Coordinates of C-alpha atoms in Angstrom, one line a residue:
M1 CA 3.0 -107.7 33.8
A2 CA 3.6 -104.8 31.5
A3 CA 1.4 -106.4 28.8
V4 CA -1.7 -105.7 30.8
T5 CA -3.5 -102.4 30.2
D6 CA -2.1 -99.9 32.7
Y7 CA -5.5 -98.3 33.5
G8 CA -9.2 -99.0 33.9
L9 CA -11.3 -102.0 34.8
R10 CA -9.0 -104.6 33.2
K11 CA -6.1 -103.4 35.4
V12 CA -8.2 -103.4 38.6
V13 CA -9.3 -107.0 38.0
W14 CA -5.8 -108.3 37.2
K15 CA -4.4 -106.6 40.3
S16 CA -6.2 -109.4 42.3
K17 CA -3.4 -111.9 42.2
F18 CA -3.9 -115.6 41.8
T19 CA 0.4 -122.1 41.7
P20 CA 1.3 -123.9 38.6
I21 CA -2.1 -125.2 37.6
M22 CA -5.2 -123.1 37.2
I23 CA -8.7 -124.6 36.5
L24 CA -11.3 -122.3 35.0
D25 CA -15.0 -122.5 34.0
P26 CA -16.2 -120.9 30.7
F27 CA -17.1 -117.6 32.4
T28 CA -13.8 -117.2 34.3
T29 CA -11.9 -118.2 31.2
K30 CA -13.4 -115.2 29.4
L31 CA -13.0 -113.0 32.5
L32 CA -9.3 -113.8 32.8
S33 CA -8.7 -113.5 29.0
S34 CA -10.2 -110.0 29.1
C35 CA -7.6 -108.6 31.5
C36 CA -4.4 -110.7 31.0
K37 CA -2.4 -112.9 28.6
M38 CA -0.8 -116.3 29.1
S39 CA 2.5 -114.5 29.6
D40 CA 1.0 -112.7 32.6
L41 CA 0.0 -116.0 34.1
M42 CA 3.4 -117.5 33.5
A43 CA 5.0 -114.5 35.2
E44 CA 2.9 -115.6 38.3
K45 CA 4.3 -119.2 37.8
I46 CA 1.1 -120.5 36.4
T47 CA 2.1 -122.8 33.6
I48 CA -1.0 -124.9 33.0
V49 CA -4.6 -123.6 32.4
E50 CA -7.4 -126.2 32.0
D51 CA -11.1 -126.4 31.6
L52 CA -13.1 -127.4 34.7
F53 CA -15.6 -129.3 32.6
K54 CA -13.2 -131.3 30.4
S55 CA -11.4 -134.5 31.1
R56 CA -8.0 -133.8 32.7
E57 CA -5.1 -136.0 33.6
P58 CA -4.4 -136.3 37.3
V59 CA -1.3 -134.6 38.6
P60 CA -1.4 -135.7 42.3
E61 CA 2.0 -134.1 43.2
M62 CA 0.8 -130.6 42.3
K63 CA -1.5 -128.0 43.8
A64 CA -4.2 -126.3 41.7
I65 CA -6.0 -123.0 41.8
Y66 CA -9.8 -123.2 41.0
F67 CA -11.2 -119.9 39.8
M68 CA -14.9 -120.5 39.2
S69 CA -18.5 -119.3 39.4
P70 CA -20.4 -120.4 42.5
T71 CA -22.9 -122.6 40.6
A72 CA -24.0 -126.2 41.2
K73 CA -22.4 -127.4 38.0
C74 CA -19.0 -125.9 38.9
V75 CA -19.1 -127.2 42.5
E76 CA -20.1 -130.7 41.3
S77 CA -17.1 -130.8 38.9
F78 CA -14.8 -129.6 41.7
I79 CA -16.0 -132.3 44.1
A80 CA -15.6 -135.0 41.3
D81 CA -11.9 -134.0 41.1
F82 CA -11.3 -135.0 44.8
K83 CA -14.1 -137.3 46.0
T84 CA -12.7 -140.7 44.9
N85 CA -9.3 -140.4 43.3
P86 CA -7.9 -136.9 43.9
K87 CA -6.5 -135.2 40.8
Y88 CA -4.3 -132.8 42.7
K89 CA -2.4 -132.5 46.0
A90 CA -4.4 -129.6 47.2
A91 CA -6.9 -127.0 46.0
Y92 CA -7.0 -123.2 46.3
V93 CA -10.6 -122.2 45.6
Y94 CA -11.7 -118.7 44.5
F95 CA -15.3 -118.0 43.7
T96 CA -16.3 -115.0 41.6
D97 CA -19.2 -114.3 44.0
Y98 CA -21.0 -115.5 47.1
C99 CA -21.2 -119.3 47.3
P100 CA -24.6 -120.5 48.6
D101 CA -24.4 -122.5 51.8
D102 CA -25.6 -125.7 50.4
L103 CA -22.9 -125.8 47.8
F104 CA -20.2 -124.7 50.3
N105 CA -21.3 -127.5 52.7
N106 CA -21.1 -130.1 50.0
M107 CA -17.5 -129.1 49.3
K108 CA -16.7 -129.3 53.0
L109 CA -18.3 -132.7 53.2
Y110 CA -16.3 -134.3 50.4
C111 CA -13.2 -132.2 49.9
S112 CA -12.3 -130.4 53.2
K113 CA -8.9 -132.1 53.7
Y114 CA -7.8 -131.0 50.2
I115 CA -9.0 -127.3 50.4
R116 CA -6.2 -125.0 51.5
V117 CA -8.0 -121.7 50.7
C118 CA -11.6 -121.0 49.8
K119 CA -12.5 -117.3 49.1
E120 CA -15.2 -115.3 47.4
I121 CA -13.3 -112.5 45.5
N122 CA -16.3 -110.5 44.2
M123 CA -15.5 -110.3 40.6
N124 CA -18.5 -111.6 38.7
F125 CA -18.4 -109.3 35.8
M126 CA -16.5 -108.9 32.5
P127 CA -14.1 -105.9 32.3
L128 CA -14.3 -105.4 28.5
E129 CA -12.5 -102.0 28.3
A130 CA -11.0 -99.4 30.6
Q131 CA -14.4 -97.9 31.2
V132 CA -16.8 -100.6 30.1
F133 CA -18.0 -103.8 31.8
S134 CA -20.6 -106.5 31.0
C135 CA -22.4 -109.2 32.9
D136 CA -22.0 -111.4 29.8
N137 CA -25.6 -112.4 29.9
P138 CA -27.3 -111.7 26.5
G139 CA -30.1 -114.1 27.6
A140 CA -31.1 -111.5 30.2
F141 CA -32.9 -109.5 27.5
K142 CA -35.5 -112.2 26.8
S143 CA -35.8 -113.1 30.5
I144 CA -36.6 -109.5 31.4
Y145 CA -38.7 -108.4 28.5
S146 CA -40.5 -111.5 27.2
P147 CA -44.2 -111.5 28.3
K148 CA -43.8 -115.3 28.6
S149 CA -40.7 -115.2 30.7
Q150 CA -40.6 -117.5 33.7
D151 CA -37.3 -116.3 35.2
K152 CA -37.4 -112.5 35.2
Q153 CA -36.9 -112.1 39.0
K154 CA -34.1 -114.6 39.1
T155 CA -32.3 -112.8 36.2
L156 CA -32.7 -109.4 37.9
E157 CA -31.3 -111.0 41.1
E158 CA -28.3 -112.4 39.3
L159 CA -27.5 -109.1 37.5
A160 CA -27.8 -107.2 40.8
D161 CA -25.3 -109.7 42.4
Q162 CA -22.9 -109.1 39.5
L163 CA -23.3 -105.3 39.7
V164 CA -22.5 -105.5 43.5
T165 CA -19.2 -107.3 42.7
L166 CA -18.3 -104.5 40.3
C167 CA -18.8 -102.0 43.1
A168 CA -16.8 -104.2 45.5
T169 CA -13.9 -104.5 43.1
L170 CA -13.9 -100.7 42.7
D171 CA -14.3 -100.4 46.5
E172 CA -17.3 -98.2 46.0
Y173 CA -20.6 -98.1 48.0
P174 CA -22.5 -95.7 45.7
G175 CA -25.7 -93.8 46.0
V176 CA -28.3 -95.4 43.7
R177 CA -30.7 -93.6 41.4
Y178 CA -33.0 -94.9 38.6
K179 CA -34.8 -93.4 35.6
K180 CA -38.4 -93.2 36.4
E181 CA -40.8 -93.9 33.5
S182 CA -44.5 -94.8 33.7
N183 CA -44.1 -97.5 31.1
M184 CA -40.7 -98.9 32.4
E185 CA -40.9 -100.4 35.8
N186 CA -37.8 -102.6 35.9
T187 CA -35.5 -99.8 36.9
K188 CA -37.2 -99.3 40.3
I189 CA -37.3 -103.0 41.0
F190 CA -33.7 -103.4 40.0
A191 CA -32.5 -100.3 42.0
E192 CA -34.1 -101.7 45.2
L193 CA -32.4 -105.1 44.6
V194 CA -29.0 -103.6 44.0
D195 CA -29.3 -101.2 47.0
K196 CA -30.3 -104.0 49.4
K197 CA -27.5 -106.3 48.2
L198 CA -25.0 -103.4 48.5
A199 CA -26.1 -102.8 52.1
R200 CA -25.8 -106.5 52.9
H201 CA -22.3 -106.7 51.3
Y202 CA -21.0 -103.6 53.1
E203 CA -22.8 -104.3 56.4
L204 CA -19.5 -105.3 58.1
D205 CA -16.0 -105.3 56.8
D206 CA -13.0 -107.4 58.1
S207 CA -12.5 -105.1 61.0
G208 CA -16.1 -105.4 62.1
T209 CA -17.1 -101.8 61.2
K210 CA -19.8 -100.8 58.8
K211 CA -18.7 -99.1 55.6
G212 CA -20.4 -95.9 54.7
K213 CA -21.5 -94.6 51.3
T214 CA -18.6 -93.4 49.1
Q215 CA -18.6 -90.4 46.7
A216 CA -19.9 -92.5 43.8
Q217 CA -23.2 -92.5 42.0
L218 CA -24.9 -95.4 40.3
L219 CA -27.5 -94.7 37.7
I220 CA -29.9 -97.4 36.5
L221 CA -31.7 -97.2 33.2
E222 CA -33.3 -99.8 30.8
R223 CA -33.0 -100.2 27.1
G224 CA -36.3 -98.5 26.2
F225 CA -35.0 -95.1 27.4
D226 CA -33.3 -94.6 24.0
P227 CA -34.3 -97.0 21.2
V228 CA -32.6 -94.9 18.6
S229 CA -29.0 -95.2 19.5
P230 CA -28.6 -99.0 19.0
L231 CA -30.3 -99.0 15.6
L232 CA -28.6 -96.1 13.8
H233 CA -25.9 -96.7 11.3
E234 CA -23.1 -95.0 13.4
L235 CA -20.3 -93.3 11.5
T236 CA -17.6 -93.8 14.2
Y237 CA -15.1 -96.5 13.6
Q238 CA -15.8 -99.1 16.4
A239 CA -19.6 -98.8 16.1
M240 CA -19.5 -99.0 12.3
A241 CA -17.2 -102.0 12.2
Y242 CA -19.3 -104.0 14.7
D243 CA -22.5 -103.1 12.8
L244 CA -21.3 -104.0 9.3
I245 CA -18.6 -106.7 9.7
D246 CA -18.9 -110.1 11.3
I247 CA -16.7 -109.6 14.4
Q248 CA -16.9 -112.5 16.8
N249 CA -15.4 -112.3 20.4
D250 CA -13.6 -109.1 19.3
T251 CA -11.8 -111.0 16.6
Y252 CA -11.8 -109.8 13.0
K253 CA -10.8 -112.5 10.4
Y254 CA -9.6 -111.4 7.0
K255 CA -7.4 -112.6 4.1
S256 CA -4.1 -110.9 3.4
K257 CA -2.8 -110.1 -0.1
D258 CA -1.1 -113.4 -0.3
G259 CA -4.4 -115.2 0.3
L260 CA -3.6 -116.4 3.9
E261 CA -6.3 -116.0 6.5
K262 CA -5.3 -113.7 9.3
Q263 CA -7.0 -112.3 12.4
A264 CA -6.9 -109.1 14.4
I265 CA -7.9 -108.9 18.0
L266 CA -9.7 -105.6 18.5
N267 CA -9.0 -104.9 22.2
E268 CA -7.0 -102.5 24.3
D269 CA -3.7 -104.3 23.7
D270 CA -3.8 -102.8 20.2
M271 CA -3.0 -99.2 20.9
L272 CA -3.9 -98.2 17.3
W273 CA -7.4 -99.6 17.8
V274 CA -7.7 -97.6 21.0
K275 CA -6.6 -94.5 19.3
L276 CA -9.0 -94.8 16.4
R277 CA -12.1 -96.6 17.7
H278 CA -14.1 -93.5 18.7
K279 CA -13.1 -91.3 15.7
H280 CA -15.4 -90.5 12.9
I281 CA -14.9 -92.7 9.8
A282 CA -13.8 -89.6 7.8
E283 CA -10.9 -89.0 10.3
V284 CA -9.9 -92.7 10.2
S285 CA -9.9 -92.7 6.4
E286 CA -7.3 -89.9 6.5
Q287 CA -5.1 -91.3 9.3
I288 CA -4.6 -94.9 8.5
P289 CA -3.1 -94.6 5.0
K290 CA -0.7 -91.9 6.4
M291 CA 0.3 -94.2 9.3
V292 CA 1.0 -97.1 6.9
K293 CA 3.2 -94.9 4.7
E294 CA 5.1 -93.6 7.8
I295 CA 5.9 -97.1 9.0
S296 CA 6.9 -98.3 5.5
A297 CA 9.2 -95.3 5.3
S298 CA 10.7 -96.0 8.7
K299 CA 11.6 -99.5 7.5
K300 CA 13.9 -98.2 4.8
Q301 CA 17.5 -97.9 6.0
P302 CA 19.7 -95.1 4.7
D303 CA 22.4 -96.2 2.2
E304 CA 25.3 -97.5 4.1
K305 CA 27.7 -100.4 4.1
I306 CA 26.0 -103.7 4.9
T307 CA 27.7 -105.3 7.9
I308 CA 26.8 -108.1 10.3
R309 CA 26.2 -105.5 13.0
N310 CA 23.7 -103.5 10.7
L311 CA 21.9 -106.7 9.8
A312 CA 21.6 -107.7 13.5
Q313 CA 20.1 -104.3 14.3
M314 CA 17.6 -104.6 11.4
M315 CA 16.6 -108.0 12.6
K316 CA 16.0 -106.7 16.1
K317 CA 13.7 -104.0 14.7
M318 CA 11.7 -106.2 12.4
P319 CA 9.3 -107.8 14.9
S320 CA 8.0 -104.5 16.1
I321 CA 7.8 -103.1 12.6
R322 CA 6.0 -106.2 11.4
K323 CA 3.6 -105.9 14.3
Q324 CA 2.8 -102.3 13.6
L325 CA 2.2 -103.0 9.9
T326 CA 0.0 -105.9 10.7
E327 CA -2.1 -103.9 13.1
K328 CA -2.5 -101.1 10.5
Q329 CA -3.2 -103.5 7.7
S330 CA -6.1 -105.0 9.6
D331 CA -7.5 -101.5 10.2
L332 CA -7.0 -100.6 6.6
T333 CA -8.8 -103.8 5.5
I334 CA -11.8 -103.0 7.8
L335 CA -11.8 -99.4 6.5
T336 CA -12.0 -100.6 2.8
L337 CA -14.8 -102.9 3.6
L338 CA -17.1 -100.6 5.5
P339 CA -18.4 -98.4 2.6
V340 CA -19.0 -101.5 0.5
L341 CA -21.1 -103.1 3.2
L342 CA -23.4 -100.0 3.6
H343 CA -26.2 -101.5 1.5
P344 CA -29.6 -99.6 1.8
Y345 CA -31.8 -102.4 0.6
S346 CA -31.4 -105.2 3.1
T347 CA -34.5 -106.3 5.0
Q348 CA -32.9 -105.3 8.3
D349 CA -32.1 -101.9 7.0
K350 CA -35.7 -101.4 6.0
I351 CA -36.9 -102.5 9.4
R352 CA -34.4 -100.1 11.1
A353 CA -35.5 -97.2 8.9
V354 CA -39.2 -97.9 9.7
L355 CA -38.4 -98.1 13.4
L356 CA -36.4 -94.9 13.5
Y357 CA -39.3 -93.1 11.8
I358 CA -41.8 -94.5 14.3
F359 CA -39.5 -93.5 17.2
S360 CA -39.2 -90.0 15.9
L361 CA -43.0 -89.6 16.0
G362 CA -43.4 -91.2 19.5
G363 CA -45.5 -94.0 17.9
T364 CA -47.9 -94.3 15.0
T365 CA -51.4 -95.6 14.2
D366 CA -52.1 -99.2 13.3
E367 CA -53.3 -98.0 9.9
N368 CA -50.1 -96.0 9.2
L369 CA -47.9 -98.9 10.3
S370 CA -49.7 -101.3 7.9
K371 CA -49.1 -98.9 5.1
L372 CA -45.4 -98.5 6.0
I373 CA -44.9 -102.3 6.2
Q374 CA -46.7 -102.9 2.9
H375 CA -44.7 -100.1 1.2
V376 CA -41.3 -101.4 2.2
K377 CA -42.5 -105.1 1.7
I378 CA -41.8 -106.5 5.2
E379 CA -45.2 -108.0 5.8
D380 CA -43.7 -111.1 7.5
E381 CA -41.5 -109.1 9.8
R382 CA -44.0 -107.2 12.0
E383 CA -42.6 -108.8 15.2
F384 CA -39.4 -106.8 14.7
I385 CA -41.5 -103.6 15.1
L386 CA -44.4 -104.5 17.3
N387 CA -42.4 -106.2 20.1
W388 CA -40.7 -103.0 21.0
K389 CA -43.8 -102.3 23.2
E390 CA -42.5 -104.9 25.6
L391 CA -39.6 -102.5 26.3
G392 CA -42.1 -99.7 27.1
V393 CA -41.4 -98.0 23.7
P394 CA -44.7 -96.6 22.2
I395 CA -45.3 -98.2 18.8
I396 CA -49.1 -98.2 18.2
T397 CA -50.9 -95.1 19.5
P398 CA -54.4 -93.8 18.8
S399 CA -53.0 -90.8 17.0
F400 CA -49.4 -89.7 16.4
F401 CA -47.5 -86.5 16.3
S402 CA -43.9 -85.6 16.6
R403 CA -42.6 -85.7 20.2
K404 CA -39.2 -84.2 20.5
S405 CA -37.5 -84.7 23.9
S406 CA -35.3 -82.0 25.3
R407 CA -31.7 -82.5 24.2
R408 CA -28.6 -80.5 24.7
D409 CA -27.5 -78.2 21.9
R410 CA -24.4 -79.7 20.4
S411 CA -24.4 -77.8 17.1
Q412 CA -21.0 -76.3 18.0
D413 CA -19.5 -79.4 19.6
E414 CA -18.8 -81.8 16.7
T415 CA -16.7 -81.4 13.6
Y416 CA -19.1 -83.9 11.9
N417 CA -22.2 -82.8 13.7
L418 CA -24.4 -83.4 10.7
S419 CA -23.3 -87.1 10.5
R420 CA -22.6 -88.0 14.1
W421 CA -25.3 -89.0 16.5
T422 CA -25.1 -88.2 20.2
P423 CA -26.8 -90.9 22.4
V424 CA -29.2 -89.8 25.0
I425 CA -27.0 -91.4 27.6
K426 CA -24.4 -88.7 27.1
D427 CA -26.9 -86.1 28.1
V428 CA -27.6 -88.2 31.2
M429 CA -23.9 -88.5 32.1
E430 CA -23.3 -84.7 31.7
D431 CA -26.4 -83.8 33.7
A432 CA -25.2 -86.2 36.5
V433 CA -21.7 -84.8 36.8
E434 CA -23.1 -81.3 36.7
N435 CA -25.7 -82.2 39.4
K436 CA -28.6 -81.4 37.0
L437 CA -30.6 -84.6 37.1
D438 CA -34.2 -83.9 38.1
A439 CA -35.2 -85.7 41.3
K440 CA -38.6 -86.4 39.9
D441 CA -37.2 -88.2 36.8
W442 CA -34.3 -89.7 38.7
P443 CA -35.5 -90.7 42.2
H444 CA -32.9 -91.6 44.8
Q445 CA -33.0 -95.2 46.0
S446 CA -30.2 -94.2 48.3
E447 CA -28.0 -91.1 48.5
C448 CA -24.2 -90.8 48.5
P449 CA -22.5 -88.1 50.6
A450 CA -23.4 -84.5 49.8
A451 CA -19.8 -84.1 48.7
W452 CA -20.9 -85.5 45.3
N453 CA -22.6 -82.2 44.7
G454 CA -19.7 -80.1 43.7
S455 CA -17.1 -82.8 44.3
G456 CA -15.0 -81.2 41.6
A457 CA -17.5 -82.0 38.9
V458 CA -17.4 -79.4 36.2
S459 CA -19.2 -78.8 32.9
A460 CA -18.5 -81.4 30.3
R461 CA -17.6 -78.6 27.9
Q462 CA -15.0 -77.1 30.2
K463 CA -11.6 -78.5 29.4
S464 CA -9.3 -79.4 32.2
K465 CA -5.7 -80.5 32.6
T466 CA -6.4 -82.7 35.6
T467 CA -4.1 -85.8 35.7
Q468 CA -5.3 -89.4 35.7
D469 CA -4.3 -89.8 39.4
E470 CA -6.3 -86.7 40.4
R471 CA -9.3 -88.0 38.6
R472 CA -9.1 -91.3 40.5
S473 CA -9.1 -89.3 43.8
G474 CA -12.4 -87.7 42.7
S475 CA -15.8 -89.3 42.3
R476 CA -17.1 -92.1 40.1
L477 CA -20.2 -92.2 38.0
I478 CA -21.4 -95.8 37.2
I479 CA -24.1 -96.3 34.6
F480 CA -25.9 -99.6 34.3
V481 CA -28.4 -100.3 31.5
L482 CA -30.8 -103.2 31.7
G483 CA -31.1 -104.9 28.3
G484 CA -27.8 -104.0 26.7
I485 CA -25.6 -101.1 25.6
C486 CA -24.3 -100.2 22.2
F487 CA -20.9 -98.9 21.1
S488 CA -21.9 -95.3 20.7
E489 CA -23.0 -95.3 24.4
M490 CA -19.7 -96.8 25.3
R491 CA -18.0 -94.1 23.4
S492 CA -20.0 -91.5 25.4
A493 CA -18.4 -92.6 28.6
Y494 CA -14.9 -91.9 27.3
E495 CA -15.9 -88.5 25.9
V496 CA -17.4 -87.3 29.1
N497 CA -14.5 -88.8 31.1
Q498 CA -12.1 -86.8 28.9
A499 CA -14.0 -83.6 29.3
V500 CA -14.7 -84.0 33.1
K501 CA -11.4 -84.9 34.6
S502 CA -12.7 -84.8 38.2
C503 CA -15.2 -87.7 37.6
E504 CA -14.4 -91.2 36.3
V505 CA -17.3 -92.5 34.2
I506 CA -17.9 -96.3 33.9
I507 CA -20.7 -97.9 31.9
G508 CA -22.0 -101.4 31.8
S509 CA -24.9 -103.6 31.1
S510 CA -26.2 -107.2 30.9
H511 CA -24.4 -107.4 27.5
I512 CA -23.2 -105.5 24.5
L513 CA -25.5 -104.9 21.6
T514 CA -25.2 -104.6 17.8
P515 CA -28.1 -103.6 15.7
T516 CA -28.5 -107.1 14.3
S517 CA -28.3 -108.8 17.7
L518 CA -30.9 -106.4 19.2
L519 CA -33.4 -106.9 16.4
N520 CA -33.0 -110.6 16.7
D521 CA -33.6 -110.3 20.4
I522 CA -36.7 -108.2 19.8
K523 CA -38.2 -110.7 17.4
A524 CA -37.5 -113.6 19.8
L525 CA -39.7 -111.9 22.5
S526 CA -42.7 -113.5 20.8
K527 CA -41.4 -116.9 21.4
G528 CA -42.2 -118.8 24.6
P529 CA -39.8 -120.8 26.7
M530 CA -38.6 -124.1 25.3
E531 CA -40.9 -126.9 26.4
T532 CA -39.3 -129.9 28.1
F533 CA -40.7 -133.4 27.9
T534 CA -39.8 -137.0 28.8
I535 CA -40.0 -139.9 26.5
E536 CA -41.1 -143.1 28.4
E537 CA -39.8 -146.5 27.2
R538 CA -42.7 -148.9 26.7
S539 CA -42.4 -152.7 26.8
N540 CA -43.5 -154.6 23.7
A541 CA -44.8 -157.3 25.9

């Protein structure tokens, strides 16, 4: 089990233990992959992992674990495995969330004699990093913000259910607050949903007693609160890489010097990635070449007589050396590519520049926008700009003037302060842990115990030597952003966490954004839902 990250959300999820065959749906496959490896499953005596929706050979002498989402499609596939010719001797069923009564009753009707266990384990979220989670629902953006959406309420309900499972996994019953904006109403609606679902979940525990609020705080915002952060060309390693390189499912594919295609998995199992991901690109540029030289130097053996024993020792060391070199080579390849890919003349870069200009002014006039669009020659791309109004971000205003929101002074904080952006959410995190959030701007949907106020929270600028265990015994700050979070906002959670040892900061959203994916989502808001129709067969008679 040592391969699993020893801290954070991925470890918490994997602690929930799961027989030789495991059946997963696409969501639970991703969930399990995010927090463990096949070797971890084999250590638990699980030797076969299969897809719930694919054809599988029956193994009637064996028992199977089903780890799946409580959806009609999953339950129908499960029933099909046992209804006529049972595929397995018995089933141990684990749902990621609450299973609706109608689906549960169908399972009982057709499969009750085969079900040995049926549990809801409250784990309907993706633990992406130690302090980052996702609901893995990029489609939520259009459902929430499209003026033609037909499933907004359903999507908010689903996200609220998923957020409750995060709190349950962390054993937290937090106080809930939301960012109040006159032009952004989703936060209040969502805060009410989450608080009601939390109350229902914690109404009675296994001993029949009601659980009280814990010393945790949940803050709810939506994407329009800071339109700048997800569109900037960030100069920190992780954000820059995901902005400029085609990285799919955290996998970077590249060609080595010998022409062979290789791939690097950019996750927390790669400690070099963890060490470098939040650093400024200038720091990374200095560190990686040095690391490669150090490892290469460590490979060289001092002049000595070659013996079978020496060769054996070298062979034992080679896998770890090769792994280190491979990890650093992939980072070096990424590092070489990034400056080349910074091209100022692409259409999307022009759109991003225009949007950042408009955001800095708090909106612009229709006449001025037309001139801007014409000047940068993006006449056919107006939707990328105008559709931001659906997020409550002012685009067209009768008159415009610079509106500068109050931000913390960070002129002394950063080594690269002239080339490093601080997301608005970092101000929010710091204000929250210092108990400086204005109640007018951040109304309480429900309050946690007063112990949060002064529960060891200190200034984010005050360094502390508190240990990891001591932090865990303190309070938690959970941030949830409707409509996606970007990598610089994820970085902020780690920075505040490092500075404020007494409070663990966790951030999550419906999904993770890149500038390209966000702009594509913005443009798609103009499109309506896909129409469905039926073709009737007609007789020639």
